[in-house]
Amino acid sequence: MSLLDKFIGAKQLKSGLENAGKDPTNVVFDSINSATEGVVDGRVTILAGTNNYLGLTFNPDCVAAGVSALKSDGTGTTGSRMANGSYATHGALEAELADFFQCDQAMVFSTGYAANLGVLSALLGKGDAVLLDSDAHASLYDGCRMSEADVFRFKHNDMQSLEKRLTRLGDRASRCLIVIEGMYSVLGDCAPLAEVVALKERFGAHLLVDEAHSLGVFGPRGCGVAEEQGVLDKVDFIVGTFSKSLGAMGGFCASQHDVLGLFRYVSRPFMFTASPSPSVIATTREALRQLRTRPELKETLWSNARQLYTGLQDLGFELGPQLSPVIAVRCQDRESALFNWNQLLQAGVYVNMMLPPATPGGACFLRCSIGAAHTAEQISTIIEKFAEL
Amino acid sequence: MNNSTDVVSEKLAEILTEYLKTNWANSPSSNRTVTATTNMVTELQLDSFQVMEFMLEVEDHYDVAIDLDSLSNIQSITDLAGVVITAHQD
């Protein structure tokens, strides 16, 4: 077997996807017209799979903030903060995030993926243990595996399964980090965070919650599921991304623990990556300001989510377990999922194709994500196109 | 727990046979008879996710903790039995 033979499987996967129609992993938008509309193969297409929860990507104030930063601070930082120094706006965003989450400190990373790698690889070491929800995002798996800690999985959102594993750890429970998401990205279901917090306190463990998909979506102030369930101050480390509700790119960690400030000296994904460009920081700050000052965005988001969820439910589709802006439609098998995904795209609706092994229970889903910027008419069109499948 | 590799392998084969029928009914391997020498990857064509999911059942059955790194070299039921026995001794 040669070095390159390992790609035979990937080649077969690519061929299989292309034979079914368009490759769902490689859709090209000719142009993007707005937060909810693009053009694919010359066809105007509703964007119902871009995680643009608050619909801020074309917000005039966010765009103006980015343009202004481009003019004043240039196009990029050309290196890491360790080597090239920080811009004042990096620190300003970190202070604003700390204030938002009511934490002592926050730290900005170049992507959400880098945030999870950076935090987990810095926090965990040899002899430590991780209890990871089985449906956790790949970046959380990768971050855990980048550390030298022992990684154990527990059944998704199953508190008995978590409790059993904490019990098995014995004295090591105090060196254990429980790693979960607020809202899970494939099915849009939420963690029972209050119960997780009760277990982590009982066993003396620590807790990291990834609020990537729940920032701006849950909680009275939009902090996420931990705030929604009244346990924000009990979470040791909150991580998340700027690439969804905030319509930009980057990641963060917020914490009450002083050690977060020391991650700058030990976290390789932070130390050896170029820092976020000034325009990205500027649009993120403006989007965070809007998230904090415009509660109507969240209200519209939920109203839109309800319209799509009930519309698809009324059509008889099997959906995820709870109403949320992530609405996953279960498909019978891989072939029907690929066929229906292509049908929707040709009908002018872009959703996500979710295939195993990156899916709960090895099932196939057409995953929709709805946003505050979708119109009622667009959502009706999405429902109509599903009805035609 | 009887720590003989044969005994543990036989029990694991039994658990996996039932698990395939219950949880992976649409899988081509759902009705396969599993034995101690069955290769989970090449014969049953289980992917990494399926092996990890099955491991959750094994952990609970034997009340042991098996970390993800231990799974990287598991191919056969006998390999898995070795990991379970080691975890039980730890």
Coordinates of N, CA, C and O in Angstrom, one line a residue, chain A residues 123-209:
Chain A
L123 N -6.0 23.1 28.4 CA -6.6 22.8 29.7 C -6.3 21.4 30.2 O -6.1 21.1 31.4
L124 N -6.2 20.5 29.2 CA -6.1 19.0 29.6 C -4.6 18.5 29.4 O -3.9 18.9 28.5
G125 N -4.2 17.7 30.3 CA -2.9 17.1 30.2 C -2.9 15.6 30.6 O -4.0 15.0 30.9
K126 N -1.8 15.0 30.6 CA -1.6 13.6 31.0 C -2.2 13.4 32.4 O -1.9 14.2 33.3
G127 N -3.0 12.3 32.5 CA -3.6 12.0 33.8 C -4.9 12.6 34.0 O -5.7 12.2 34.9
D128 N -5.3 13.6 33.2 CA -6.6 14.2 33.3 C -7.6 13.3 32.5 O -7.2 12.5 31.7
A129 N -8.9 13.5 32.7 CA -9.9 12.7 32.0 C -10.9 13.6 31.4 O -11.2 14.7 32.0
V130 N -11.5 13.2 30.3 CA -12.6 14.0 29.7 C -13.8 13.1 29.5 O -13.6 11.9 29.1
L131 N -14.9 13.6 29.9 CA -16.2 12.9 29.6 C -16.9 13.7 28.5 O -17.3 14.8 28.7
L132 N -17.0 13.1 27.3 CA -17.4 13.9 26.1 C -18.8 13.3 25.6 O -18.9 12.1 25.5
D133 N -19.7 14.2 25.4 CA -21.0 13.8 24.9 C -20.8 13.1 23.5 O -20.1 13.6 22.7
S134 N -21.5 12.0 23.3 CA -21.2 11.2 22.1 C -21.6 12.0 20.8 O -21.1 11.7 19.7
D135 N -22.5 13.0 20.9 CA -22.8 13.7 19.7 C -22.0 15.0 19.6 O -22.4 15.9 18.8
A136 N -21.0 15.2 20.3 CA -20.2 16.4 20.3 C -19.6 16.7 18.9 O -19.3 15.7 18.2
H137 N -19.4 17.9 18.6 CA -18.8 18.3 17.3 C -17.4 17.8 17.2 O -16.6 17.6 18.1
A138 N -17.0 17.6 15.9 CA -15.6 17.1 15.6 C -14.5 17.9 16.2 O -13.5 17.4 16.7
S139 N -14.7 19.2 16.3 CA -13.7 20.1 16.9 C -13.4 19.8 18.4 O -12.3 19.9 18.9
L140 N -14.5 19.4 19.1 CA -14.3 19.0 20.5 C -13.6 17.7 20.6 O -12.7 17.5 21.5
Y141 N -14.0 16.7 19.7 CA -13.2 15.4 19.7 C -11.7 15.7 19.4 O -10.8 15.2 20.1
D142 N -11.5 16.6 18.4 CA -10.1 16.8 18.0 C -9.3 17.5 19.1 O -8.1 17.2 19.3
G143 N -10.0 18.5 19.8 CA -9.3 19.2 20.9 C -8.9 18.2 22.0 O -7.9 18.3 22.5
C144 N -9.9 17.3 22.3 CA -9.6 16.3 23.4 C -8.4 15.4 23.0 O -7.6 15.1 23.8
R145 N -8.5 15.0 21.8 CA -7.4 14.0 21.3 C -6.1 14.7 21.1 O -5.0 14.0 21.2
M146 N -6.1 16.0 21.0 CA -4.8 16.8 20.9 C -4.1 16.8 22.2 O -2.9 17.0 22.3
S147 N -4.9 16.7 23.3 CA -4.3 16.7 24.6 C -3.9 15.3 24.9 O -4.1 14.4 24.1
E148 N -3.2 15.1 26.0 CA -2.8 13.7 26.4 C -3.7 13.1 27.4 O -3.4 12.1 28.1
A149 N -4.9 13.7 27.6 CA -5.9 13.2 28.6 C -6.5 11.9 28.1 O -6.5 11.6 26.9
D150 N -7.1 11.2 29.0 CA -7.9 10.0 28.6 C -9.3 10.5 28.3 O -9.9 11.2 29.1
V151 N -9.8 10.1 27.1 CA -11.1 10.6 26.6 C -12.1 9.4 26.7 O -11.9 8.4 26.1
F152 N -13.2 9.7 27.4 CA -14.3 8.7 27.5 C -15.6 9.4 27.0 O -15.8 10.6 27.2
R153 N -16.4 8.6 26.3 CA -17.6 9.2 25.8 C -18.8 8.8 26.7 O -18.7 7.7 27.3
F154 N -19.8 9.6 26.8 CA -21.1 9.1 27.4 C -22.2 9.3 26.4 O -22.1 10.1 25.4
K155 N -23.3 8.6 26.6 CA -24.4 8.6 25.7 C -25.0 10.0 25.6 O -25.2 10.7 26.7
H156 N -25.4 10.4 24.4 CA -25.9 11.8 24.2 C -27.0 12.2 25.1 O -28.0 11.5 25.2
N157 N -26.7 13.3 25.9 CA -27.7 13.9 26.8 C -28.3 12.9 27.8 O -29.4 13.1 28.3
D158 N -27.6 11.8 28.1 CA -28.0 10.7 29.0 C -27.3 10.9 30.3 O -26.1 10.6 30.5
M159 N -28.1 11.4 31.3 CA -27.4 11.7 32.6 C -27.1 10.5 33.4 O -26.1 10.5 34.2
Q160 N -27.8 9.4 33.2 CA -27.4 8.1 33.8 C -26.0 7.7 33.3 O -25.1 7.2 34.1
S161 N -25.9 7.8 32.0 CA -24.6 7.4 31.4 C -23.5 8.3 31.9 O -22.4 7.8 32.2
L162 N -23.7 9.6 32.0 CA -22.7 10.5 32.5 C -22.4 10.2 34.0 O -21.2 10.1 34.4
E163 N -23.4 9.9 34.8 CA -23.2 9.6 36.2 C -22.3 8.3 36.4 O -21.4 8.3 37.2
K164 N -22.7 7.3 35.6 CA -21.9 6.1 35.7 C -20.5 6.3 35.4 O -19.6 5.8 36.1
R165 N -20.2 7.1 34.4 CA -18.8 7.3 34.0 C -18.0 8.2 35.1 O -16.9 8.0 35.3
L166 N -18.7 9.1 35.6 CA -18.1 9.9 36.7 C -17.8 9.0 37.9 O -16.8 9.1 38.5
T167 N -18.7 8.1 38.2 CA -18.5 7.2 39.3 C -17.3 6.3 39.1 O -16.5 6.1 39.9
R168 N -17.2 5.8 37.8 CA -16.1 4.9 37.5 C -14.7 5.6 37.6 O -13.7 5.0 37.9
L169 N -14.7 6.9 37.4 CA -13.5 7.7 37.5 C -12.9 7.7 39.0 O -11.7 7.9 39.2
G170 N -13.8 7.5 40.0 CA -13.4 7.6 41.4 C -12.7 8.9 41.7 O -13.3 10.0 41.4
D171 N -11.5 8.8 42.3 CA -10.8 10.0 42.7 C -10.4 10.9 41.6 O -10.2 12.1 41.7
R172 N -10.4 10.3 40.4 CA -10.0 11.1 39.2 C -11.1 12.1 38.8 O -10.8 12.9 37.9
A173 N -12.3 12.0 39.3 CA -13.4 12.8 38.9 C -13.0 14.3 39.1 O -13.4 15.2 38.3
S174 N -12.1 14.6 40.1 CA -11.7 16.0 40.3 C -10.8 16.5 39.2 O -10.6 17.7 39.1
R175 N -10.3 15.6 38.5 CA -9.4 16.0 37.3 C -10.1 15.7 36.0 O -9.5 15.6 35.0
C176 N -11.4 15.8 36.1 CA -12.2 15.5 34.9 C -12.9 16.7 34.3 O -13.4 17.6 35.1
L177 N -12.9 16.8 33.0 CA -13.6 17.9 32.4 C -14.8 17.3 31.6 O -14.6 16.4 30.7
I178 N -16.0 17.7 31.9 CA -17.2 17.3 31.1 C -17.3 18.2 29.9 O -17.2 19.5 30.1
V179 N -17.4 17.7 28.7 CA -17.5 18.5 27.5 C -18.8 18.3 26.8 O -19.1 17.1 26.3
I180 N -19.6 19.3 26.6 CA -20.9 19.2 26.0 C -21.1 20.4 25.1 O -20.4 21.4 25.1
E181 N -22.2 20.4 24.3 CA -22.7 21.6 23.6 C -23.9 22.1 24.2 O -24.7 21.3 24.9
G182 N -24.2 23.4 24.0 CA -25.5 23.9 24.5 C -26.6 23.4 23.6 O -27.4 22.5 24.0
M183 N -26.6 23.8 22.3 CA -27.5 23.2 21.4 C -26.7 22.4 20.4 O -25.7 22.9 19.9
Y184 N -27.1 21.2 20.1 CA -26.3 20.3 19.2 C -26.6 20.7 17.8 O -27.8 20.9 17.4
S185 N -25.6 20.6 16.9 CA -25.7 21.3 15.6 C -26.4 20.5 14.6 O -27.0 21.0 13.6
V186 N -26.6 19.2 14.8 CA -27.2 18.4 13.7 C -28.8 18.3 13.9 O -29.5 18.6 13.0
L187 N -29.2 18.0 15.2 CA -30.6 17.9 15.4 C -31.2 19.1 16.1 O -32.5 19.2 16.2
G188 N -30.4 20.0 16.6 CA -30.9 21.2 17.2 C -31.5 21.0 18.6 O -32.3 21.8 19.1
D189 N -31.1 19.9 19.2 CA -31.6 19.6 20.6 C -30.6 20.1 21.6 O -29.4 20.3 21.3
C190 N -31.1 20.4 22.8 CA -30.3 21.1 23.8 C -29.9 20.1 24.9 O -30.6 19.2 25.3
A191 N -28.7 20.5 25.5 CA -28.2 19.7 26.7 C -29.1 20.0 27.9 O -29.5 21.1 28.1
P192 N -29.3 19.0 28.8 CA -29.9 19.3 30.1 C -28.9 19.9 31.0 O -28.4 19.2 31.9
L193 N -28.6 21.1 30.8 CA -27.4 21.7 31.5 C -27.5 21.8 33.0 O -26.6 21.6 33.7
A194 N -28.8 22.1 33.5 CA -28.9 22.2 34.9 C -28.6 20.8 35.6 O -27.9 20.8 36.6
E195 N -28.9 19.7 34.9 CA -28.6 18.4 35.4 C -27.1 18.1 35.3 O -26.5 17.5 36.2
V196 N -26.5 18.5 34.2 CA -25.1 18.3 34.1 C -24.3 19.1 35.2 O -23.4 18.6 35.8
V197 N -24.8 20.3 35.4 CA -24.1 21.1 36.4 C -24.2 20.4 37.8 O -23.3 20.4 38.6
A198 N -25.4 19.9 38.1 CA -25.6 19.2 39.4 C -24.6 18.0 39.6 O -24.0 17.9 40.6
L199 N -24.5 17.3 38.5 CA -23.5 16.1 38.5 C -22.1 16.6 38.7 O -21.3 16.1 39.4
K200 N -21.7 17.6 37.9 CA -20.3 18.1 38.0 C -20.0 18.6 39.4 O -18.9 18.4 39.9
E201 N -21.0 19.3 40.0 CA -20.7 19.8 41.4 C -20.6 18.6 42.4 O -19.8 18.6 43.3
R202 N -21.5 17.6 42.2 CA -21.5 16.5 43.1 C -20.1 15.7 43.1 O -19.6 15.3 44.1
F203 N -19.6 15.6 41.8 CA -18.3 14.8 41.7 C -17.1 15.7 41.7 O -16.0 15.2 41.6
G204 N -17.2 17.0 41.8 CA -16.1 17.9 41.8 C -15.4 18.0 40.5 O -14.2 18.3 40.4
A205 N -16.1 17.8 39.4 CA -15.5 17.9 38.1 C -15.6 19.3 37.6 O -16.1 20.2 38.3
H206 N -15.1 19.6 36.4 CA -15.3 20.9 35.7 C -16.1 20.7 34.4 O -16.3 19.6 33.9
L207 N -16.6 21.8 33.9 CA -17.5 21.7 32.8 C -17.2 22.8 31.7 O -17.0 23.9 32.0
L208 N -17.1 22.3 30.5 CA -16.9 23.2 29.3 C -18.2 23.0 28.4 O -18.6 21.9 28.1
V209 N -18.8 24.1 28.0 CA -20.0 24.1 27.2 C -19.7 24.9 25.9 O -19.2 26.0 25.9

